[in-house]
Each structure stands twice: as C-alpha cells, then as structure tokens.
PDB file of C-alpha atoms in Angstrom:
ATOM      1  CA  UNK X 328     -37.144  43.648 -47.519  1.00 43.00           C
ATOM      2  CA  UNK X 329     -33.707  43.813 -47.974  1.00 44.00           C
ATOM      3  CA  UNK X 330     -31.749  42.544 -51.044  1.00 44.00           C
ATOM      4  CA  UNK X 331     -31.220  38.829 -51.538  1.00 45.00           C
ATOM      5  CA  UNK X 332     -27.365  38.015 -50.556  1.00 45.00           C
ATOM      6  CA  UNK X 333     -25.425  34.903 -50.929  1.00 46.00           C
ATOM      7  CA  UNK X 334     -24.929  33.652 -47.576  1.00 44.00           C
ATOM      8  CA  UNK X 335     -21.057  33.309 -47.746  1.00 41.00           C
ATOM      9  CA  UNK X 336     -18.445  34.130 -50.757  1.00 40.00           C
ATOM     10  CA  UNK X 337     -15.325  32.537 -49.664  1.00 39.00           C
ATOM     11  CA  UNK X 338     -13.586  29.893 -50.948  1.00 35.00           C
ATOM     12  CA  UNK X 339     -14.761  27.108 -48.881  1.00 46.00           C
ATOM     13  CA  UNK X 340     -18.576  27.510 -49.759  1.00 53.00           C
ATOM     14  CA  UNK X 341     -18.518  24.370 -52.245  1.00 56.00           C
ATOM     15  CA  UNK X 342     -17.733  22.236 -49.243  1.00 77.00           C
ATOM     16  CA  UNK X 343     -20.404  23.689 -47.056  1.00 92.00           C
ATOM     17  CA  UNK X 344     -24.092  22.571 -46.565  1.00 97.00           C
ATOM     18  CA  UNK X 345     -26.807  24.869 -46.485  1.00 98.00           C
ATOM     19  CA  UNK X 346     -30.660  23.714 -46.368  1.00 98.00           C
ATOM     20  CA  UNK X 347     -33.606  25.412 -46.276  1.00 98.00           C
ATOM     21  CA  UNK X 348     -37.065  23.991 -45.177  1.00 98.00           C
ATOM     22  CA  UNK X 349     -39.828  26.047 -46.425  1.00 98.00           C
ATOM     23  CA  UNK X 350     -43.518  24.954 -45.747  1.00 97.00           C
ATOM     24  CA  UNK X 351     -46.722  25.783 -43.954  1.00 96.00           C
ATOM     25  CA  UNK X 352     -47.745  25.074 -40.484  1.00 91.00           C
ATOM     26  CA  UNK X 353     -48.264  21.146 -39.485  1.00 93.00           C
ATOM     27  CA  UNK X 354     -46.648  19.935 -42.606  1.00 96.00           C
ATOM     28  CA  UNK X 355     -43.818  18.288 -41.047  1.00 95.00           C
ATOM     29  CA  UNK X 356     -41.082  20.601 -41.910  1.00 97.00           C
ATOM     30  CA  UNK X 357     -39.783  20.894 -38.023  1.00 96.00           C
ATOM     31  CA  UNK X 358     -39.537  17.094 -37.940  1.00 96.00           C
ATOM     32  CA  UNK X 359     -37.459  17.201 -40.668  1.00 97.00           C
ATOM     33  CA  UNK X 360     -35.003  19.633 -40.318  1.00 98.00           C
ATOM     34  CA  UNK X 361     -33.898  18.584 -37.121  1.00 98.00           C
ATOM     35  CA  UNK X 362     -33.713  14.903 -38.236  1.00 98.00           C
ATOM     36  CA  UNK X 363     -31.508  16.211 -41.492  1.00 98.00           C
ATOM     37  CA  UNK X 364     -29.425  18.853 -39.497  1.00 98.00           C
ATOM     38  CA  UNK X 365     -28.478  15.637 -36.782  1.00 98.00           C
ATOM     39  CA  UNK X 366     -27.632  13.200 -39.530  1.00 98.00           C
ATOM     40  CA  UNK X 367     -25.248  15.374 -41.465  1.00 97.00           C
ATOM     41  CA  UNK X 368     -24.048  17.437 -37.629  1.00 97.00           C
ATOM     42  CA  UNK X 369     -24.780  20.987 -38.804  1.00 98.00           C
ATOM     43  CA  UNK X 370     -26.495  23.526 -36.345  1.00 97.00           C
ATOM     44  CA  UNK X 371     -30.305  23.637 -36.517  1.00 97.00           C
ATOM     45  CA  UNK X 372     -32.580  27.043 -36.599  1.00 97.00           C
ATOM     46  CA  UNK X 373     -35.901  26.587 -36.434  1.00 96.00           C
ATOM     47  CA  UNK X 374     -37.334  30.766 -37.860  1.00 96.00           C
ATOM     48  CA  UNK X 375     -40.784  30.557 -36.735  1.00 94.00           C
ATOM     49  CA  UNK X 376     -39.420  30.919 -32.816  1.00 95.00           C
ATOM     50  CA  UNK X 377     -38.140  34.088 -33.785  1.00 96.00           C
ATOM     51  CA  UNK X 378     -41.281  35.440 -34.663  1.00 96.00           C
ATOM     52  CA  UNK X 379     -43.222  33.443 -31.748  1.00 95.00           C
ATOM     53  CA  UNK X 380     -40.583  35.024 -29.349  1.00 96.00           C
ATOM     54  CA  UNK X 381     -41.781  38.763 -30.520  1.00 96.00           C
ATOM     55  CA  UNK X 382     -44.994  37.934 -30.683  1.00 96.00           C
ATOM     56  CA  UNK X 383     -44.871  36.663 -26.497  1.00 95.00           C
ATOM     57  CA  UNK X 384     -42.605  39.685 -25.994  1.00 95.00           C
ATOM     58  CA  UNK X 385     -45.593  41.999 -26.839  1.00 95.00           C
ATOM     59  CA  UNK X 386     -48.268  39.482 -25.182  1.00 95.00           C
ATOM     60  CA  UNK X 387     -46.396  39.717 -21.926  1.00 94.00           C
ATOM     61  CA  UNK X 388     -46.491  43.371 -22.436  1.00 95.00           C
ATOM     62  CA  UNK X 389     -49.802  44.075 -22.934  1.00 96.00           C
ATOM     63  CA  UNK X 390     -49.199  45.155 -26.289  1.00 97.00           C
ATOM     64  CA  UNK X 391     -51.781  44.551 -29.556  1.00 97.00           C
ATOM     65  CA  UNK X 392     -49.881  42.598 -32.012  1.00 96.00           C
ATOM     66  CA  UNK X 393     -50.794  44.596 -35.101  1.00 94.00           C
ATOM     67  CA  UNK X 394     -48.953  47.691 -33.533  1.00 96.00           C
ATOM     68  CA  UNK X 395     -46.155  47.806 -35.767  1.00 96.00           C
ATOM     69  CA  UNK X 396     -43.926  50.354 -33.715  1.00 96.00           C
ATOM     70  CA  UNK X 397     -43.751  48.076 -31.014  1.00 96.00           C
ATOM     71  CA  UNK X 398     -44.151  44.891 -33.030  1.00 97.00           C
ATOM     72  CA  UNK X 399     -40.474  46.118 -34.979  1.00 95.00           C
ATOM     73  CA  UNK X 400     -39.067  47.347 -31.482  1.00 95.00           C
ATOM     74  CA  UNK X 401     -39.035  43.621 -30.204  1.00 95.00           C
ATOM     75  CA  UNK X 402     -38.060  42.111 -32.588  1.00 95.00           C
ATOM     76  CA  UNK X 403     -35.117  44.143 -33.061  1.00 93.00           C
ATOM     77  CA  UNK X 404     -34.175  44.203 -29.711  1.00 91.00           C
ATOM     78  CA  UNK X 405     -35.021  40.646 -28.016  1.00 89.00           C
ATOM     79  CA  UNK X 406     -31.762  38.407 -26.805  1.00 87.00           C
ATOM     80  CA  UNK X 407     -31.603  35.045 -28.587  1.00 80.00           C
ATOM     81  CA  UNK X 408     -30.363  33.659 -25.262  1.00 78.00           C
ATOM     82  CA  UNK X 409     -33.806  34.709 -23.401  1.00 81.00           C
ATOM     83  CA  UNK X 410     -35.839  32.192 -25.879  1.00 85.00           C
ATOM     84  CA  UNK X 411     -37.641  29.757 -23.900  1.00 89.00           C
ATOM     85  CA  UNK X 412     -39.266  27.134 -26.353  1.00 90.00           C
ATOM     86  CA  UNK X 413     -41.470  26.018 -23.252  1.00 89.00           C
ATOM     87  CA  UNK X 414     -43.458  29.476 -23.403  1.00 92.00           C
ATOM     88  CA  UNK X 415     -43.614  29.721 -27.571  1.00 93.00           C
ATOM     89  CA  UNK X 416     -45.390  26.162 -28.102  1.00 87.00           C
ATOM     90  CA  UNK X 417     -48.972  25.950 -28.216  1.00 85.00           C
ATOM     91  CA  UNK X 418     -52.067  27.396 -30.404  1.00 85.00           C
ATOM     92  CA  UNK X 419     -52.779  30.827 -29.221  1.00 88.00           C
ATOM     93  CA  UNK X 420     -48.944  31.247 -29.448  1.00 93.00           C
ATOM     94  CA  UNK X 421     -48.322  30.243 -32.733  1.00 90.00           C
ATOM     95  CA  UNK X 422     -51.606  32.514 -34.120  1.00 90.00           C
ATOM     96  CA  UNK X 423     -49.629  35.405 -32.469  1.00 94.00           C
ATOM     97  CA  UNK X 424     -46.698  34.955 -34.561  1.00 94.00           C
ATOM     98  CA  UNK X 425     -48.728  34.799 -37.656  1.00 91.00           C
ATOM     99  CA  UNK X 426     -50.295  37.566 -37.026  1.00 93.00           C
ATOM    100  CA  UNK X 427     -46.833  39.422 -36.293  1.00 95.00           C
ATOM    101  CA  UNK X 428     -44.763  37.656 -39.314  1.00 93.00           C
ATOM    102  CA  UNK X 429     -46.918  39.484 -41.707  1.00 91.00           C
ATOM    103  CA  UNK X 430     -45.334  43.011 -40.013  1.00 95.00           C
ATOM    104  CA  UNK X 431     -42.587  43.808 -42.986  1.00 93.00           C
ATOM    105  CA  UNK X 432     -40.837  45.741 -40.371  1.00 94.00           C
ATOM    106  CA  UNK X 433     -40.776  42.579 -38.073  1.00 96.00           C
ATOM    107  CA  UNK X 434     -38.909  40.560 -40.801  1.00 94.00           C
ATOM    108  CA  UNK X 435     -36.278  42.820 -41.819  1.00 93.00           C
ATOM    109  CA  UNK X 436     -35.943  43.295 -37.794  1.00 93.00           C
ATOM    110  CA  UNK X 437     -34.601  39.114 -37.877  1.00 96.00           C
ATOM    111  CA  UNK X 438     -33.556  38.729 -41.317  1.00 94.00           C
ATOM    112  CA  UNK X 439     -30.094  39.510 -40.611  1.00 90.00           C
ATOM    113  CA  UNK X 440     -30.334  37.164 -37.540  1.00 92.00           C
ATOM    114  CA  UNK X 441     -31.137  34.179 -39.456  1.00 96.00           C
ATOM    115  CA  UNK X 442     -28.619  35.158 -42.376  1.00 96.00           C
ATOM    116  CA  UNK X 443     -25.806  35.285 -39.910  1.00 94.00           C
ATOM    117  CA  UNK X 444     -26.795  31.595 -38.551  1.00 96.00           C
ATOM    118  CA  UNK X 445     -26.751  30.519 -42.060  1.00 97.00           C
ATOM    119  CA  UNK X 446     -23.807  31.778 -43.111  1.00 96.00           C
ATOM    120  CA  UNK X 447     -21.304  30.266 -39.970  1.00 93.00           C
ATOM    121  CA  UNK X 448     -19.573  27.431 -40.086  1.00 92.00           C
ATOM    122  CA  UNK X 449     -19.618  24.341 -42.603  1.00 95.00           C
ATOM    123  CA  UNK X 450     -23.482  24.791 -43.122  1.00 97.00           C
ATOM    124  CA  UNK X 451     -26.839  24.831 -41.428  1.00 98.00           C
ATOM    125  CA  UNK X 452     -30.479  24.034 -41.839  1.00 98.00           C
ATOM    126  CA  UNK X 453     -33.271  26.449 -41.362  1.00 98.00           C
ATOM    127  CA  UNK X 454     -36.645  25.982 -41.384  1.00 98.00           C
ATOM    128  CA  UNK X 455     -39.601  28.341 -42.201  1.00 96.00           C
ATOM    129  CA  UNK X 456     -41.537  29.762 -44.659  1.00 94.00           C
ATOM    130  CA  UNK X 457     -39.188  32.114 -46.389  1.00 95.00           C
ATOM    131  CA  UNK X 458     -35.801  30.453 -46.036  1.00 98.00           C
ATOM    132  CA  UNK X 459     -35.656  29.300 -49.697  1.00 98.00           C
ATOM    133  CA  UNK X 460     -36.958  32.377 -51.305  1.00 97.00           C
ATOM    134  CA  UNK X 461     -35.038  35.050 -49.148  1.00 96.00           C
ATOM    135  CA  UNK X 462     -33.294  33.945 -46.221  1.00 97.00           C
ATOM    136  CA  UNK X 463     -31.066  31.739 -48.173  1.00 98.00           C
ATOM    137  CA  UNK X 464     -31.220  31.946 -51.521  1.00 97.00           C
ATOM    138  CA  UNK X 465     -28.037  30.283 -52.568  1.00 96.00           C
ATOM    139  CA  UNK X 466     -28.914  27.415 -50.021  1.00 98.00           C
ATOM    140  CA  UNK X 467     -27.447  24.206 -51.546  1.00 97.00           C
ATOM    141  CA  UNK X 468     -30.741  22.306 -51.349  1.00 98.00           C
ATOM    142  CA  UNK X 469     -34.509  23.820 -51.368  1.00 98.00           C
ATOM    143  CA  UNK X 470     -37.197  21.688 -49.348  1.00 98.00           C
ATOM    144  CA  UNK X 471     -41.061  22.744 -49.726  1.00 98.00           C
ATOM    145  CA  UNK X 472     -42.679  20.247 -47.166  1.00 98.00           C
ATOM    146  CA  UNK X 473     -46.315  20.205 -47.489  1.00 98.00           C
ATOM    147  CA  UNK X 474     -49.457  18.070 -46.804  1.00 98.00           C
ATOM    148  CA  UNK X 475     -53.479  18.582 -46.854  1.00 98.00           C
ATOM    149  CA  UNK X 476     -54.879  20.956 -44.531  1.00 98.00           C
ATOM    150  CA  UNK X 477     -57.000  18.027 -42.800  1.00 98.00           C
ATOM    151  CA  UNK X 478     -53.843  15.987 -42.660  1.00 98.00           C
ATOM    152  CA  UNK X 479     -51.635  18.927 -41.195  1.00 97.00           C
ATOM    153  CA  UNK X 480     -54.755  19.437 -38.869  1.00 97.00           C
ATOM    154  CA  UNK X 481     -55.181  15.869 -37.433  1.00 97.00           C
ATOM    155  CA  UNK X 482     -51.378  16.182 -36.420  1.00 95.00           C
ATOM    156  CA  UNK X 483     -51.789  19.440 -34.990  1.00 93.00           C
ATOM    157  CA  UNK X 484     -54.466  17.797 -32.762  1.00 94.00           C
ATOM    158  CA  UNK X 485     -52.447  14.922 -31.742  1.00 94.00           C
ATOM    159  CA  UNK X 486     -49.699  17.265 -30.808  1.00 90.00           C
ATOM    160  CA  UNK X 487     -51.565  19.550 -28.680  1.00 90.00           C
ATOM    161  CA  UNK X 488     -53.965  16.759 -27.080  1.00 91.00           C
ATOM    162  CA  UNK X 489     -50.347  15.477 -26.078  1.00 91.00           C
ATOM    163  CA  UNK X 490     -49.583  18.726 -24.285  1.00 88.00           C
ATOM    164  CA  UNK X 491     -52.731  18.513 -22.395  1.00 89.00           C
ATOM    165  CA  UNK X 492     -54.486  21.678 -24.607  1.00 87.00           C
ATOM    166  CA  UNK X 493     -57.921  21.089 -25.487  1.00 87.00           C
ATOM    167  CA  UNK X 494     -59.040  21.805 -28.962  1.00 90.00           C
ATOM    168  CA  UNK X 495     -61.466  20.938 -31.486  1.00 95.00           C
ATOM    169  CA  UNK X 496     -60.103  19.329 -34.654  1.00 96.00           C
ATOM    170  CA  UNK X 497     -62.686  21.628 -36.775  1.00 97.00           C
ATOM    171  CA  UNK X 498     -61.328  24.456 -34.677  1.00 95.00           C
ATOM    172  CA  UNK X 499     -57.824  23.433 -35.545  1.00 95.00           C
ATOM    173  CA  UNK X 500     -58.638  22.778 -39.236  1.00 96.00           C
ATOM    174  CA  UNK X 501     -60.015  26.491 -39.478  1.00 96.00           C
ATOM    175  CA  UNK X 502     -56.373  28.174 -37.706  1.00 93.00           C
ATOM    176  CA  UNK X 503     -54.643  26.373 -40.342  1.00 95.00           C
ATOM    177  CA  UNK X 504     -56.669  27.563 -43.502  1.00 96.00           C
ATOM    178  CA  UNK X 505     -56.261  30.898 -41.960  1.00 94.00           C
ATOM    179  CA  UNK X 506     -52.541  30.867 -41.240  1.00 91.00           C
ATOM    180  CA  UNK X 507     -52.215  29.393 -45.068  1.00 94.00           C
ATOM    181  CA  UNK X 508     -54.291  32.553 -46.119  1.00 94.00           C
ATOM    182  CA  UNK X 509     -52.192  34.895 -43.864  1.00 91.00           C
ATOM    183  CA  UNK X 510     -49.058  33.562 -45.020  1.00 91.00           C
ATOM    184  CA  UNK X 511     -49.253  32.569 -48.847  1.00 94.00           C
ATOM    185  CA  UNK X 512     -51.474  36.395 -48.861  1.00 92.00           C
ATOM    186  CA  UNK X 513     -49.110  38.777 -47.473  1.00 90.00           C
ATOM    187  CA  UNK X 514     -47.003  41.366 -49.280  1.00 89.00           C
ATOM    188  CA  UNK X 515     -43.955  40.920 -48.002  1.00 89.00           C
ATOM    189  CA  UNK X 516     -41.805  37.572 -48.050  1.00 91.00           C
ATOM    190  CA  UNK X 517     -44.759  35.230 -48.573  1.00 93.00           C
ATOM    191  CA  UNK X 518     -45.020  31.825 -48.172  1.00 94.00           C
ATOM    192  CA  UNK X 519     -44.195  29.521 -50.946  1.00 95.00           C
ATOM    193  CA  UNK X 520     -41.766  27.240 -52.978  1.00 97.00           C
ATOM    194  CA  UNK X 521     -38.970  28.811 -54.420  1.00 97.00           C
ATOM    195  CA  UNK X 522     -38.228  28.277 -58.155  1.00 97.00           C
ATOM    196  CA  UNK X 523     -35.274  25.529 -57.534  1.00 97.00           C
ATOM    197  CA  UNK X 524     -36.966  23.654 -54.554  1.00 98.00           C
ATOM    198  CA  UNK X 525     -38.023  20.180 -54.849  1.00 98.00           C
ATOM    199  CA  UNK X 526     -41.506  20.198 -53.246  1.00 98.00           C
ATOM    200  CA  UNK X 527     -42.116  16.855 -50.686  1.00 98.00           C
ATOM    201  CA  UNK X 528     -45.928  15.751 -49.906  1.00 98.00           C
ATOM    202  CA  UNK X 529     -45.501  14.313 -46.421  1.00 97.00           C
ATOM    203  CA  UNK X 530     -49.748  13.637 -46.536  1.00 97.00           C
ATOM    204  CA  UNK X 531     -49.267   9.792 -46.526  1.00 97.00           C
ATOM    205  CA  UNK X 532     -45.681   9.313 -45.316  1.00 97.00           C
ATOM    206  CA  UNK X 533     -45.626   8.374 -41.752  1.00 95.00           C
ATOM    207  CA  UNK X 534     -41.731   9.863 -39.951  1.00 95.00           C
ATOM    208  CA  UNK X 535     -39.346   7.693 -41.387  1.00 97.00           C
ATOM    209  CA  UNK X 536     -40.049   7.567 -44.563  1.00 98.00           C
ATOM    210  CA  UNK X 537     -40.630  11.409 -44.833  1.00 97.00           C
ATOM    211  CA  UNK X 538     -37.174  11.573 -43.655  1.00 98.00           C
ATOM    212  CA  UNK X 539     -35.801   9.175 -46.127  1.00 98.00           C
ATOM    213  CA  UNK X 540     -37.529  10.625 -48.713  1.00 98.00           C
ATOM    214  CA  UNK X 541     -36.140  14.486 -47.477  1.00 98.00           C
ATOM    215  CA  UNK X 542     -32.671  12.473 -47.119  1.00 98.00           C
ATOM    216  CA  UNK X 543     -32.805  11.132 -50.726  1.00 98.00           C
ATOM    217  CA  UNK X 544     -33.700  14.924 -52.426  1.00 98.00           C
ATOM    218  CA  UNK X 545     -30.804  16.300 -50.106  1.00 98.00           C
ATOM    219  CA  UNK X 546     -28.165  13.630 -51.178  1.00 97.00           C
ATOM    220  CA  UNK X 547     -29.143  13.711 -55.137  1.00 96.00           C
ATOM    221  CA  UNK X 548     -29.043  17.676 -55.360  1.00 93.00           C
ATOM    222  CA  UNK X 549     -26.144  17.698 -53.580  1.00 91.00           C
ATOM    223  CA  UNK X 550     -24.670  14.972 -56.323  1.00 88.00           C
ATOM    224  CA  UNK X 551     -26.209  17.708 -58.607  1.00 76.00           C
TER     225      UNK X 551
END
C-alpha cells in the first residue's frame, strides 16, 4: 500500500471539508454519509462500489475472484462512468467484493481513485472501511459507525426483503460475522477506527437521530 498523503497542501485546505466514514457492513455508515455530504453540499463517494464494480467485472467474466492477476487488471482498468449501482446491490454481490477487497493489489489499483475524489474541490465525504486510516488521513473529521452484528443483520434483512431477495436472517447474521472476520483480518488496509476518529454506536438510534448525532461529532471537531 502506498504511502499515506495529505489529500491537498494548498492554501485553501483550512476552509475545506473532508469526512471519512469508516465502519463495517450494515452499520449505517451509507445512510450517513449521504445525509452529511447533502446537508453541508459536498460530493458523495461511497468506496465499497468500487470494489463491488471489480468484483461484477470478473463475475460477468467468468473469472474466480481470488485470481489476483485478473482481480488487479479490473480494477485498474474499469471506467467510473460504466458503474451501474442497480447491478452492485444485493448479497451475493456484496460477498464478491469482500472477497476481492482483501486483494492488496486490488486496493492500490483504486486508491488513487478515491484520493483524487477527496482531494477536489471544497471537500467531500467518503465512506468505507479504510477512508480514515489510509484513504484520507488528514480528513477533517473521522466517523467509525458501528452497531451489533444482530442489529446490522436485522437491517440487512429488511433491506433485501425490500428488494424482493429472499434470505434467512441466520443466513444473513453468518455473511456479516464473516465479512467482519474478512475485513478486520486482512493484511493489508484493514478495517478499523483510526486513532483520531470518534466512534458512533448506531445499535439503538433509529435515522434521525443517528444523523444528528453524526451531525453533532462533525460540527464540534470541526469547532476543534
């Protein structure tokens, strides 16, 4: 993995906004980042549709997703234009990016992707699972979103039984323990808090008050 680098250096960076959403999968961090990057008008990037956009790249293929030749190829050479979020939703998708997130080669491949996004502009917010701790490391405020496995599993359930995808909740319950084990285990760029980010248990907040509470963390740091 490449070198941590501040994500701009000129002399406008104190008046720019940079956060970074960090957290596992079903915790709420998606909701959140979109709701915080429309109420302060910055440009959104949600990270994990990078990786879900190799990882259906190589499914249409044919290709197995632990081949890390190909694996690096795509994500290397995919057009952001071409991503469809219709065709990277769903379970079997989002198990396929796991699996190809944990490919080092994959995330230097789209490191420099979501760096650039980061850096344009008065500010962004990313989410993901490594935005604090190498994406954007000088990001002006650090969000770990989190919430029980059963919790992030019931909404994971809802979701897809909304999308007409039939699933078991135990079923569900067991992909997320074994993304968290993927994720948090792997060598390069794993998941968790950085040092500076102010962690947010969305397990018994229902929307609006996660978002008031995210709101509230932004808006003090950023008093700081």
């Amino acid at each position: 993995m490449p070198a941590a680098q501040p994500i701009a250096s000129s002399a406008k960076q104190a008046d720019r906004l940079v956060i970074a959403v960090d957290g596992p999968a079903a915790s709420g961090k998606g909701t959140l980042a979109r709701r915080l990057a429309a109420h302060y008008g910055l440009p959104y990037l949600d990270t994990g549709l990078l990786y879900r956009m190799v990882a259906r790249t190589m499914l249409d293929a044919g290709e197995p997703l632990d081949d890390v030749q190909a694996a690096a190829a795509s994500a290397a050479g995919f057009d952001d234009a071409a991503i469809d979020e219709s065709r990277l939703r769903g379970r079997e998708i989002g198990e396929a990016a796991s699996v190809v997130a944990a490919i080092p080669a994959v995330r230097r491949a789209l490191i420099d992707r979501q760096r650039r996004f980061a850096a344009a502009g008065e500010g962004a917010v990313l989410d993901g699972r490594d935005i604090g701790t190498v994406i954007c490391p000088d990001a002006t405020v650090k969000l770990f979103v989190t919430a029980t496995p059963e919790v992030r599993a019931a909404r994971r359930h809802k979701e897809l039984a909304g999308r007409g995808e039939a699933a078991t909740l135990d079923g569900i319950l067991a992909d997320i323990r074994r993304r968290d084990a993927r994720d948090s285990g792997r060598g390069d760029a794993p998941l968790k808090a950085a040092e500076d980010a102010v962690q947010l248990d969305t397990s018994a907040l229902g929307v609006e008050e996660a978002f008031q509470a995210a709101l509230a963390i932004v808006e003090d740091r950023r008093r700081g």
